[in-house]
Amino acid sequence: MIDNNASVLLIYTGGTIGMIENRDTGSLEAFDFKHLKMHMPEFALLKFTVDSIQFDPPIDSSDMDMEGWMQIVRIIQDNYSRYDGFVVLHGTDTMAYTASALSFMLENIDKPVILTGSQLPIGKVRTDGKENLITALEIAVDKAPDGRPFVPEVCIFFQNDLMRGNRTTKVNAENFHAFKSFNYPVLAQAGVHIKYEHHLIIHPRIRQMPRFHYMLDPNVVILKLFPGISPDMVKAILNIPNLKGVVLETYGMGNAPNLSWFGKAVKDAVDRGIVIVNVSQCITGTVEMECYHAGKILLDAGVVSGYNSTTEAAVTKLMFLLGHGMTAAQVKEHVKCPLMGEIDVN
Ligand code: ASP
């Protein structure tokens, strides 16, 4: 149900969606969102209010960072009481990282925060941006008859699918189906109607206010294993000064080479207080380090399971937990529990 008095704040951070072609040079340039209605006359047909605010300058999402995430959180916090929902327009390249980070930074929200973007700029005839944007806006203001929003979560809406933000990964550089949520079903599908899977959606804890977090620790790295990785490479990464957290991308169910130098390097790092989280390079399934000897070595070294987390969720969760000044032991305990539906613990 969409109320005529509803309002959404549209936050344009940058990315392809808000671009038009410079007729002289042929290159894509960001347009001023104050002129959105000029580029999208469909806006005039919406029955609710859309206000917009934009990053100055808008950025390619390759330039998104912790400061950018904090800027989005700040905009949402400052405007929280004034709007029914928020739509964040974002480049697709790092959207899954931003959606994951925001899911932790916006704790216990009771309003939708929907990220979307497009593969083709809004200024192009075949754009996928208009549909993504209009549907994201509708979802941001859509409510149950009792007035509660259907999706009070941080989500990505892209090409018909509404997905929990911290379950997403960009999977296609070209196709309009750019995102997938491999280990969790979609929260809604938009066709002729928007069909919500209500039982899959997280609702805020009652009698608790939303909390907006700004503390993130940058001393986190992703280490992806590959056959032939050398001791020097692994040691160089695990000895980065001030390193506090590692997302270790392993094989299959969480397996790593059975080499003494490798096990020793990992154990040394854990003993120095570095939290190492095991996520699989496979896109579906979960880490089970007890299954093979090749996983057990990691378990014995003190590596903690990331279960079926995406890398994007694991790395931003580590930044978030470490940013709150927790000890390594506390971080490990929290890594094992879902904070915002980002993992299934088996
Ligand atoms: N490079 C662009 C970005 O991520 C691509 C896009 O918007 O889809 O900002």
PDB file of C-alpha atoms and ligand atoms in Angstrom, residues 15-17 59-62 90-94 118-119 170, ligand 1:
ATOM      1  CA  GLY A  15      27.705   5.539 -10.881  1.00  0.00           C
ATOM      2  CA  THR A  16      26.392   4.823 -14.319  1.00  0.00           C
ATOM      3  CA  ILE A  17      22.730   5.350 -13.516  1.00  0.00           C
ATOM      4  CA  ILE A  59      31.802   9.223  -7.576  1.00  0.00           C
ATOM      5  CA  ASP A  60      32.413   6.099  -9.575  1.00  0.00           C
ATOM      6  CA  SER A  61      31.796   3.343  -7.058  1.00  0.00           C
ATOM      7  CA  SER A  62      35.433   2.232  -7.497  1.00  0.00           C
ATOM      8  CA  HIS A  90      25.250   3.735  -6.379  1.00  0.00           C
ATOM      9  CA  GLY A  91      27.615   2.424  -9.013  1.00  0.00           C
ATOM     10  CA  THR A  92      27.244  -1.306  -9.386  1.00  0.00           C
ATOM     11  CA  ASP A  93      30.931  -2.200  -9.061  1.00  0.00           C
ATOM     12  CA  THR A  94      31.145  -1.935  -5.273  1.00  0.00           C
ATOM     13  CA  SER A 118      22.049   0.406 -13.541  1.00  0.00           C
ATOM     14  CA  GLN A 119      24.216  -1.054 -16.241  1.00  0.00           C
ATOM     15  CA  LYS A 170      27.965  -8.450  -8.404  1.00  0.00           C
TER      16      LYS A 170
HETATM   17  N1  ASP B   1      31.921   1.936 -12.808  1.00  0.00           N
HETATM   18  C1  ASP B   1      30.551   2.152 -12.444  1.00  0.00           C
HETATM   19  C2  ASP B   1      30.476   2.245 -10.942  1.00  0.00           C
HETATM   20  O1  ASP B   1      30.463   1.241 -10.267  1.00  0.00           O
HETATM   21  C3  ASP B   1      29.696   1.070 -12.979  1.00  0.00           C
HETATM   22  C4  ASP B   1      28.237   1.225 -12.626  1.00  0.00           C
HETATM   23  O2  ASP B   1      27.784   2.213 -12.141  1.00  0.00           O
HETATM   24  O3  ASP B   1      27.501   0.285 -12.865  1.00  0.00           O
HETATM   25  O4  ASP B   1      30.434   3.334 -10.428  1.00  0.00           O
END
